[in-house]
XYZ file of C-alpha atoms in Angstrom:
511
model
C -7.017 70.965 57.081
C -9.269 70.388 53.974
C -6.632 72.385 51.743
C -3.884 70.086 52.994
C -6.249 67.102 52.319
C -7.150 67.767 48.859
C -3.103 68.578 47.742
C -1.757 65.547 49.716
C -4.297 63.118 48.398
C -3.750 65.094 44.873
C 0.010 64.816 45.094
C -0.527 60.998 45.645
C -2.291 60.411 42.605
C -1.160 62.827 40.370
C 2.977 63.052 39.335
C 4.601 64.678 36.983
C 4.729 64.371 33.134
C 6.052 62.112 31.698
C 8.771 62.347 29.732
C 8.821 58.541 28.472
C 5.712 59.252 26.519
C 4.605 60.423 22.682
C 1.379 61.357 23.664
C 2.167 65.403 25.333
C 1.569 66.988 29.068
C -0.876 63.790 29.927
C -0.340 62.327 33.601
C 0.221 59.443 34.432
C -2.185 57.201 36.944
C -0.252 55.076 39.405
C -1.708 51.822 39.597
C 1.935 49.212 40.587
C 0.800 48.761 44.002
C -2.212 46.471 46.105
C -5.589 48.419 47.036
C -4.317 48.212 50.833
C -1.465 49.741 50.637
C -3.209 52.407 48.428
C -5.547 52.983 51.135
C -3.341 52.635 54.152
C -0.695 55.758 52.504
C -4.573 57.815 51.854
C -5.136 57.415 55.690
C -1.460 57.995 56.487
C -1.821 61.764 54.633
C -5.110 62.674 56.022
C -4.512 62.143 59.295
C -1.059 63.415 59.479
C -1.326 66.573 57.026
C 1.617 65.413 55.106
C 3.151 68.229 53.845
C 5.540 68.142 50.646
C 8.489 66.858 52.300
C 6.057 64.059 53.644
C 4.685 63.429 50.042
C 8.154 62.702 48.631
C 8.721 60.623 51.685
C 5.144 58.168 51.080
C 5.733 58.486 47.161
C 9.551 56.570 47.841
C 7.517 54.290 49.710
C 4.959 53.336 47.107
C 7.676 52.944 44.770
C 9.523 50.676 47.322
C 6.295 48.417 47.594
C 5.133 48.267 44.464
C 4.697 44.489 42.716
C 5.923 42.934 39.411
C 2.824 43.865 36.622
C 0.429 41.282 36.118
C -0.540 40.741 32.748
C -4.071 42.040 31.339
C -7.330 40.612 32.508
C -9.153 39.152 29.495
C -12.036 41.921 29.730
C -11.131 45.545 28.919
C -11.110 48.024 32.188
C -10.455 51.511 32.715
C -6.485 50.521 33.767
C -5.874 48.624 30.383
C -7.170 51.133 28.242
C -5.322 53.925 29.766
C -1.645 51.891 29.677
C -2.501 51.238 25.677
C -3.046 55.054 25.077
C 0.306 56.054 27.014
C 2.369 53.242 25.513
C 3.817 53.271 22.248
C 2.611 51.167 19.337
C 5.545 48.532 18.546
C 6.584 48.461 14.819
C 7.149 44.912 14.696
C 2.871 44.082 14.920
C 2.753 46.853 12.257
C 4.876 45.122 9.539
C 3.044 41.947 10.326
C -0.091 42.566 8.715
C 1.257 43.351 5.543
C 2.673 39.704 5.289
C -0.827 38.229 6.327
C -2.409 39.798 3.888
C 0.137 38.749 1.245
C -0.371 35.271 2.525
C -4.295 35.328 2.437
C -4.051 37.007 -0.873
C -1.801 34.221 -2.312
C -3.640 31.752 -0.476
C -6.641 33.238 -2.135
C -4.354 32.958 -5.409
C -3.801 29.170 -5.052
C -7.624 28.241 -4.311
C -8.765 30.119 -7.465
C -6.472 28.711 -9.560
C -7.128 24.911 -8.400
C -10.485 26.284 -8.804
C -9.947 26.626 -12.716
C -7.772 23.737 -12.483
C -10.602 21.625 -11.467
C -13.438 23.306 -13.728
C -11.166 23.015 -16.827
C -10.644 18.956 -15.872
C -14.436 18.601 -15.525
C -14.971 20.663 -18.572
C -12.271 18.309 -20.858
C -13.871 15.108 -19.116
C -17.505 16.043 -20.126
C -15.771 16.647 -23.942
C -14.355 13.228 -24.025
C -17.131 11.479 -22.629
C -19.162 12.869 -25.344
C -17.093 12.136 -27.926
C -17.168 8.316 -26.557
C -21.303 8.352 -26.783
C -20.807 10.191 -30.538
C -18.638 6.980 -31.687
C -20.828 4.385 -29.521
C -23.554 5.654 -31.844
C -22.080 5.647 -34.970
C -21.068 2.042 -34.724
C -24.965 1.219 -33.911
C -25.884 3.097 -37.531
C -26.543 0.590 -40.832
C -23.820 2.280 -42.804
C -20.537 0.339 -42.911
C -18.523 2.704 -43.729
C -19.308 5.098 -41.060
C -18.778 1.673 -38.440
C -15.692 1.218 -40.080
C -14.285 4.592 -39.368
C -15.948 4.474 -35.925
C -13.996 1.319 -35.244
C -10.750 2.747 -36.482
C -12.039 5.303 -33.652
C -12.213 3.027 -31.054
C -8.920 1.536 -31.942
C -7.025 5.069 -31.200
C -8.913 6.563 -28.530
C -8.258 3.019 -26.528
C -4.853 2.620 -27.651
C -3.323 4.144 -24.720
C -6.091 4.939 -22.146
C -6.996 2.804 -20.000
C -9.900 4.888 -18.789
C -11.052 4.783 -22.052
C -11.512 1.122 -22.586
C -13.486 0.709 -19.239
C -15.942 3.568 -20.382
C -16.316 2.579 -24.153
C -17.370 -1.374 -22.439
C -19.631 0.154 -20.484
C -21.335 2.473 -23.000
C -21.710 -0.965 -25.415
C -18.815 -0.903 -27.812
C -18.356 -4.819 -27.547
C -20.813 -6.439 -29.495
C -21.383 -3.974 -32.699
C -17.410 -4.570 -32.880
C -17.676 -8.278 -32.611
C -21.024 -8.083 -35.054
C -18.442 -6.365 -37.565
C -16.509 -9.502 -37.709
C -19.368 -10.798 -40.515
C -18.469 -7.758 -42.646
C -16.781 -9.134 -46.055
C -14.835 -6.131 -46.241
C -11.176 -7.191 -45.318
C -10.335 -2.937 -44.168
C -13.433 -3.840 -41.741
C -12.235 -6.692 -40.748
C -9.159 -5.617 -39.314
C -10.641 -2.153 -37.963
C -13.060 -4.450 -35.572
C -9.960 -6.755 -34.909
C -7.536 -4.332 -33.856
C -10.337 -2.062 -31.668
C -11.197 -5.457 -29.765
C -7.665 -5.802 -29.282
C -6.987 -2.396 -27.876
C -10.088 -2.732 -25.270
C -8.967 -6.280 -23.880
C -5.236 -4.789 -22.991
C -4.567 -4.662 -19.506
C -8.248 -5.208 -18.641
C -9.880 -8.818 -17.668
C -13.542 -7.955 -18.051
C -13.555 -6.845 -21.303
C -11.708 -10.022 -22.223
C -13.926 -12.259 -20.331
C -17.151 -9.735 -22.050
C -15.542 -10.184 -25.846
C -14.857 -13.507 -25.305
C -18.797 -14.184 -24.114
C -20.136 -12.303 -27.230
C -19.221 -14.634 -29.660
C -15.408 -13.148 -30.951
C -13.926 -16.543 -30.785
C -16.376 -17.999 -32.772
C -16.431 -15.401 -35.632
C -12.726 -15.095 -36.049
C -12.193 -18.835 -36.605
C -14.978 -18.616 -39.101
C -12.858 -15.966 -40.727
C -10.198 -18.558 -40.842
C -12.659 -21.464 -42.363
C -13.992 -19.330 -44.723
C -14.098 -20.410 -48.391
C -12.423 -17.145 -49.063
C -8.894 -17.349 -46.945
C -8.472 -14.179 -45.374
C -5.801 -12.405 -46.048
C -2.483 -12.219 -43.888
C -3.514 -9.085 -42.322
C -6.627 -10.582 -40.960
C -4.849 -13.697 -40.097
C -1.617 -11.426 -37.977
C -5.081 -9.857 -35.945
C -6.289 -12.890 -34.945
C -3.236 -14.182 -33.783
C -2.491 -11.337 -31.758
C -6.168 -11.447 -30.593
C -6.329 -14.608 -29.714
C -2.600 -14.063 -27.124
C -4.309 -11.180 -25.896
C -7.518 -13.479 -24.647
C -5.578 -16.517 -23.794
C -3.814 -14.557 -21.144
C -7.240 -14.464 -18.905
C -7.676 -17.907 -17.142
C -11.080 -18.644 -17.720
C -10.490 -18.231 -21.445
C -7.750 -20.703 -22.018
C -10.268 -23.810 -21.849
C -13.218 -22.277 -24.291
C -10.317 -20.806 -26.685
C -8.545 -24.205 -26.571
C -11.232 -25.982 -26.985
C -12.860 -23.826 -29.928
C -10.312 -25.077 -32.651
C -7.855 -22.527 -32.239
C -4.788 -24.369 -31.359
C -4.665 -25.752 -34.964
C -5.166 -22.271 -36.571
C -1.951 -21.258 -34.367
C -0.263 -24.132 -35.129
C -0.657 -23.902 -39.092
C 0.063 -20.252 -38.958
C 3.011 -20.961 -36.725
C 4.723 -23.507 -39.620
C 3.232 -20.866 -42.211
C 5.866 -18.428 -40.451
C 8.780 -20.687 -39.568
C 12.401 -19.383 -40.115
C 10.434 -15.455 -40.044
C 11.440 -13.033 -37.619
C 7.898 -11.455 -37.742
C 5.853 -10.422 -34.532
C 3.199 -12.867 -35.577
C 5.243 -15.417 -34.769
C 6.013 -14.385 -31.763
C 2.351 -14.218 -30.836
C 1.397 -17.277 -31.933
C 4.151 -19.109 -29.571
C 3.085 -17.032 -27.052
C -0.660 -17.967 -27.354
C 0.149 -21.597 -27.307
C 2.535 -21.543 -24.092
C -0.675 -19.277 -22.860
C -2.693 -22.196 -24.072
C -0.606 -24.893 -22.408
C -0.921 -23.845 -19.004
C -4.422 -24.936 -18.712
C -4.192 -29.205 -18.595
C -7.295 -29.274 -20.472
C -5.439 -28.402 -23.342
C -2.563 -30.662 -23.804
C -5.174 -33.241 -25.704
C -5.810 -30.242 -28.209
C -2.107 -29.277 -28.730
C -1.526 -33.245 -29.372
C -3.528 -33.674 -31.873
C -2.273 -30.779 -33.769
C 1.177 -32.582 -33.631
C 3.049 -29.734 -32.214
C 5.686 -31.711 -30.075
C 7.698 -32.787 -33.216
C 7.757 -29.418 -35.297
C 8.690 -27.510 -31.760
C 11.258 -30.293 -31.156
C 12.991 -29.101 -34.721
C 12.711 -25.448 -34.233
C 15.078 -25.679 -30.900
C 18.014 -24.276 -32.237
C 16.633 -21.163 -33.552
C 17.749 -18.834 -30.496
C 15.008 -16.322 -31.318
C 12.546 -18.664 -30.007
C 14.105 -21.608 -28.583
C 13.290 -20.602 -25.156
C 9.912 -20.058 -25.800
C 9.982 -23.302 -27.386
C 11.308 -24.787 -23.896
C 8.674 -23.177 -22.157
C 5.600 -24.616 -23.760
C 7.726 -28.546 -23.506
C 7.848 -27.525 -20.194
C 4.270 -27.007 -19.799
C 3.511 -30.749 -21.667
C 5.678 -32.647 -19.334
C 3.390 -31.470 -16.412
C 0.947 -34.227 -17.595
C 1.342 -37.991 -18.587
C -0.121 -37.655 -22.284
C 2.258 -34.633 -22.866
C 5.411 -36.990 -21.202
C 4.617 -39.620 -23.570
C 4.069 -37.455 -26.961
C 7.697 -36.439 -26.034
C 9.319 -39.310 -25.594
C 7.702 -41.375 -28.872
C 8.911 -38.253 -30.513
C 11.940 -38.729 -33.363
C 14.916 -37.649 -31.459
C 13.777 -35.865 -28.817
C 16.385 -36.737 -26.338
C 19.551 -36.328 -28.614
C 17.723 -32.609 -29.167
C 17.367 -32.153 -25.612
C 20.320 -33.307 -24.558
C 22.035 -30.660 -27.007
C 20.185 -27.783 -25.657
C 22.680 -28.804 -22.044
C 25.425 -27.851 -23.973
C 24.536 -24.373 -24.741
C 26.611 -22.557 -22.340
C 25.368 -19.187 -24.271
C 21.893 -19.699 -22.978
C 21.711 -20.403 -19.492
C 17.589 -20.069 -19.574
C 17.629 -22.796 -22.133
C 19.713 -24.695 -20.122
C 17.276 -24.312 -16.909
C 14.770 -25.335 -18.701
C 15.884 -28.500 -20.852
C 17.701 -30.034 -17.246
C 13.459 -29.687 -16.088
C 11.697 -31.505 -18.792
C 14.639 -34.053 -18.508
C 14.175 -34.224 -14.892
C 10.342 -34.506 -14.569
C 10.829 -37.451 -17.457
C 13.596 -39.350 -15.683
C 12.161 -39.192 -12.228
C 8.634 -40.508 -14.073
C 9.322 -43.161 -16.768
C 12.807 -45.750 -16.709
C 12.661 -45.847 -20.116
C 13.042 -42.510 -20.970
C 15.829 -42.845 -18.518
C 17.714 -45.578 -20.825
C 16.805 -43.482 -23.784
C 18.607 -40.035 -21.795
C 21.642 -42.212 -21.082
C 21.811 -43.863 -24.758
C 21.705 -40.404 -25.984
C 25.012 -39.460 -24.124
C 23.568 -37.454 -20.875
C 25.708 -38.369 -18.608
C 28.709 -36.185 -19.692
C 26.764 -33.388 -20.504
C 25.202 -33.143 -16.935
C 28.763 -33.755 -15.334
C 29.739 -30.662 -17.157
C 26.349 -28.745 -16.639
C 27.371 -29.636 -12.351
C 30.202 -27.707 -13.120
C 29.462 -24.818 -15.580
C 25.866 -24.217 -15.159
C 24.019 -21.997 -13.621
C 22.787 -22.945 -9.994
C 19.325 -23.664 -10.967
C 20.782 -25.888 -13.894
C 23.374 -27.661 -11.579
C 20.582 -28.732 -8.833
C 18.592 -30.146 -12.043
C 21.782 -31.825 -13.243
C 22.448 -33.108 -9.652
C 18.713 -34.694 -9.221
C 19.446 -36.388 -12.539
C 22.440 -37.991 -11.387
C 21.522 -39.239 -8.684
C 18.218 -40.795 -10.461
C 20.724 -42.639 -12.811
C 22.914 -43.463 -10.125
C 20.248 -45.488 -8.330
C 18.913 -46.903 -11.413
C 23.111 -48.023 -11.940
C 22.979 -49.433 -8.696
C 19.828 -51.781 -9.292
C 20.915 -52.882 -11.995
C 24.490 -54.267 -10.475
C 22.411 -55.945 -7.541
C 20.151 -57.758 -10.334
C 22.948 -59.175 -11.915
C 24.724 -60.477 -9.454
C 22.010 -61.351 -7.072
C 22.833 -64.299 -4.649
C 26.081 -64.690 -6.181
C 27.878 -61.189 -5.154
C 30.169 -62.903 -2.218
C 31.571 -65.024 -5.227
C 32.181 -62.256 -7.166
C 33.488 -60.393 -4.407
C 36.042 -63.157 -3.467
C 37.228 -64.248 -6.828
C 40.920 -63.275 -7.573
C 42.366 -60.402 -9.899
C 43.917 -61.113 -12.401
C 47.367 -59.812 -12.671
C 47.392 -59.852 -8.575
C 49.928 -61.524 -6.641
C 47.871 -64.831 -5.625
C 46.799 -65.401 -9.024
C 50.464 -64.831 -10.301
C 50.977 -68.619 -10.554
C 48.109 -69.394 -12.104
C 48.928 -71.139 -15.664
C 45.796 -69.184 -16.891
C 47.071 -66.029 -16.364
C 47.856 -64.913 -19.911
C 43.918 -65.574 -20.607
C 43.047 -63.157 -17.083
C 45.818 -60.675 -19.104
C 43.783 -61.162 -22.857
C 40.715 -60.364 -21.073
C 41.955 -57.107 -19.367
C 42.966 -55.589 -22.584
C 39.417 -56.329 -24.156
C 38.134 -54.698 -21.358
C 40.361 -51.524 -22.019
C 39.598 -51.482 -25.240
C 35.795 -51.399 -25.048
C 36.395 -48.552 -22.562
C 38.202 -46.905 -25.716
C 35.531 -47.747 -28.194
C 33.529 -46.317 -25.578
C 34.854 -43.231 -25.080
C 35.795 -42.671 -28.675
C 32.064 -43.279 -29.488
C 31.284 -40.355 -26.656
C 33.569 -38.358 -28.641
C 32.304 -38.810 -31.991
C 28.928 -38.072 -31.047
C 29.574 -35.068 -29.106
C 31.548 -33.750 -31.884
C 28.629 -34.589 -33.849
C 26.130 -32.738 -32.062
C 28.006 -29.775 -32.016
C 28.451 -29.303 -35.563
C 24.670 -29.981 -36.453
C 24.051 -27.092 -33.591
C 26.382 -24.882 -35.477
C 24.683 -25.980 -38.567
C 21.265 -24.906 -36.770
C 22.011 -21.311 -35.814
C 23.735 -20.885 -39.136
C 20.228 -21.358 -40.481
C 22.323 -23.855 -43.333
C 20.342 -26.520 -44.595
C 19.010 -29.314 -43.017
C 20.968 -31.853 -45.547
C 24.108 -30.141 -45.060
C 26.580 -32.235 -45.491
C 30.473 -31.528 -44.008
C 33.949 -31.735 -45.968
C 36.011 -34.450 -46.052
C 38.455 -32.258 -44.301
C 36.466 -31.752 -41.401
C 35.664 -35.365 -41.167
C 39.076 -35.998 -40.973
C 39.640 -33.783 -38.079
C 36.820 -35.289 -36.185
C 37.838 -38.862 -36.389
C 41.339 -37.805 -35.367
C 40.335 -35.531 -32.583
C 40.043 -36.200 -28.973
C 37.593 -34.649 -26.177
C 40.761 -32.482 -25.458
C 40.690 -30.943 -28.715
C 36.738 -29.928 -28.480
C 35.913 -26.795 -29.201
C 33.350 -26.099 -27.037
């Protein structure tokens, strides 16, 4: 009984190689079914004796009540241990590793080489920042010479970098520049100019900082010197003075210093030249003119009458435009263009230049802010023929200029309309009722040939009229053609075209 017990409980446990397996004659431990049915087949073959048969017999019904395979318990028994010995490794967790280690190692690659990255940026920032505090001190030595070339420095290393200009203000570059202004040397001079130029671009503190160190001051000194600088001192001050004017707190202590009449004289110095300087210099006084304070300043500098003659010049008409513009926003800049010589006739021109919308836009404004504010500039506008021009601007402008041209119109139009109620006052039901002449109940009247002589005075005014319209348009046009031909102002046309413009008709216009 005890040999039959130890082979049947053997036989359960214990099968027969495997032939599934890589590992040789090992055996294999049956663990697929549940701990009571393990121990209900153990009692089974003890008490019974199973004999072979019998074993075959409880091993088909193990198989038949085994259970699915759970997965793994987290913590490592016996069981696992054994089934990861008997089964074979898979190949695809083997080729696996060698990509993670690629990965780490390129990874590992990347971070090293930001690494350098980063230490080689540090390493070219500490450089530079040096260099700054080696030219910061050689503008603070007594030698000029070395400030000069320090300043000429400045002037490149801020020329382009923005970081630059804030570090080089911080550091104290400012005032030794603006102290360099005092130099006598004209190469100075301009080194200093040009380096505060460079560190106010594109960056309001140091404009406000130069400003409040005194630059203002010592360039129009330069100016007012007994010794006139020279023209490339005077070019760097212009430009200096549109780079500050662009900051809003500078326009009142810049227009207020005295340097609207330096840009004004420098500004007729360099009429009919195609130089930047002239550029700047318009564009510092439109900067200038924004601020209200200023108008007063650009008055007395009598600016309104040599602008008003430089309109026609299409290089800087518009900018022209734009400082008017700016003038009409107050009353004393309304009235130093309309006492003006021939402002309106000039203005009314610029409606015709189909070529140049923007000049357009912006002559239908100042006309419009000046008729809706003043009636006589209104009278003046219509003396100096606006009405046709507008009609055509309705038409052919753009549709800022046509709403400008409309608004005009209709100020006119009311202005028309007063004045036909004033002059007929109580007695417009007379007028209304009195009869035609040439109409069929004043047909008998023996004073009908006078009604009749009267008519055709009418009609011819109304030809005188519109012949005069003619004439002047035809007029205008040729002294804007004169204008952009850059001919003289006391050019005088040919008999032959004077003969075609008292012949010709608003049909015949060429433009």
């Amino acid at each position: 009984m005890a040999k039959c017990h130890r082979n049947d409980i053997g036989s359960i446990f214990l099968d027969r190689p495997s032939t599934t397996t890589a590992t040789g004659n090992h055996f294999r431990l049956w663990t697929a079914f549940s701990g009571a049915a393990f121990r209900r087949k153990i009692f089974d073959a003890v008490s019974c004796g199973a004999s072979s048969r019998h074993r075959h017999q409880l091993m088909q019904e193990v198989l038949n009540d085994t259970v699915p395979p759970q997965p793994p318990p987290p913590t490592t028994t016996i069981k696992s241990v054994l089934k990861e010995s008997n089964e074979p490794k898979k190949p695809d967790r083997v080729l696996k590793r060698p990509n993670n280690n690629g990965k780490s190692e390129k990874l590992a690659d990347l971070l090293n080489l930001a690494e350098a990255e980063t230490d080689a940026e540090t390493k070219k920032k500490v450089e530079a920042l040096e260099e700054l505090k080696r030219v910061v001190k050689e503008l603070q030595v007594e030698e000029e010479g070395k400030k000069t070339k320090a300043a000429s420095r400045v002037r490149l290393l801020t020329k382009e970098d923005s970081e630059a200009r804030v570090t080089l203000a911080m550091l104290g570059t400012i005032p030794p520049l603006v102290a360099m202004l005092d130099f006598e040397d004209s190469d100075s001079q301009i080194a200093a100019l040009y380096a505060l130029l460079n560190l106010g671009i594109g960056n309001d503190a140091n404009k406000a900082a130069i400003v409040k160190a005194g630059a203002v001051h010592k360039m129009l000194k330069l100016i007012e010197s007994p010794n006139a600088p020279s023209q490339a001192v005077s070019d760097a001050i212009v430009a200096n003075f549109l780079g500050l004017s662009a900051l809003d707190s500078n326009k009142p202590i810049i227009g207020s210093s005295g340097a609207i009449s330096f840009l004004v004289n420098a500004l007729k110095i360099l009429d009919k030249s195609s130089s930047q300087p002239r550029q700047d210099a318009l564009r510092a006084l439109y900067n200038l003119s924004i601020s209200p304070s200023n108008i007063p300043f650009i008055l007395e500098a009598d600016l309104i009458p040599f602008l008003l003659n430089g309109l026609g010049d299409m290089e800087v008409s518009e900018r022209i435009l734009s400082i008017l513009s700016n003038l009409v926003s107050t009353p004393e800049g309304r009235k130093g263009i309309s006492i003006a010589a021939e402002a309106f006739p000039i203005l009314v021109d610029v409606l015709n230049w189909t070529d140049s919308p923007g000049c357009q836009e912006k002559a239908s404004y100042i006309l419009m802010v000046m008729a809706h504010k003043s009636y006589g500039d209104r009278q003046a506008m219509i003396e100096a023929g606006i009405v046709s021009s507008l009609l055509e601007l309705t038409l052919l402008g753009s549709t800022l200029s046509q709403k400008r041209a409309s608004r005009i119109l209709e100020v006119l139009r009311v202005d028309k309309g007063k004045q036909v109620s004033e002059n007929f006052g109580g007695n417009m039901s007379a007028a209304v009722s009195a009869p035609i002449c040439g109409s069929s109940s004043s047909s008998t009247n023996p004073n009908g040939k006078e009604c009749l002589v009267e008519e055709e005075g009418m009609m011819s005014e109304e030809k005188k009229a519109v012949k005069q319209l003619v004439q002047q348009s035809l007029q205008n046009n040729m002294r804007r053609i004169v204008n952009r031909a850059n001919l003289p102002q006391d050019f005088v046309p040919s008999e032959h075209f004077k003969s075609l413009t008292s012949s010709s008709t608003s049909k015949s216009l060429p433009f």
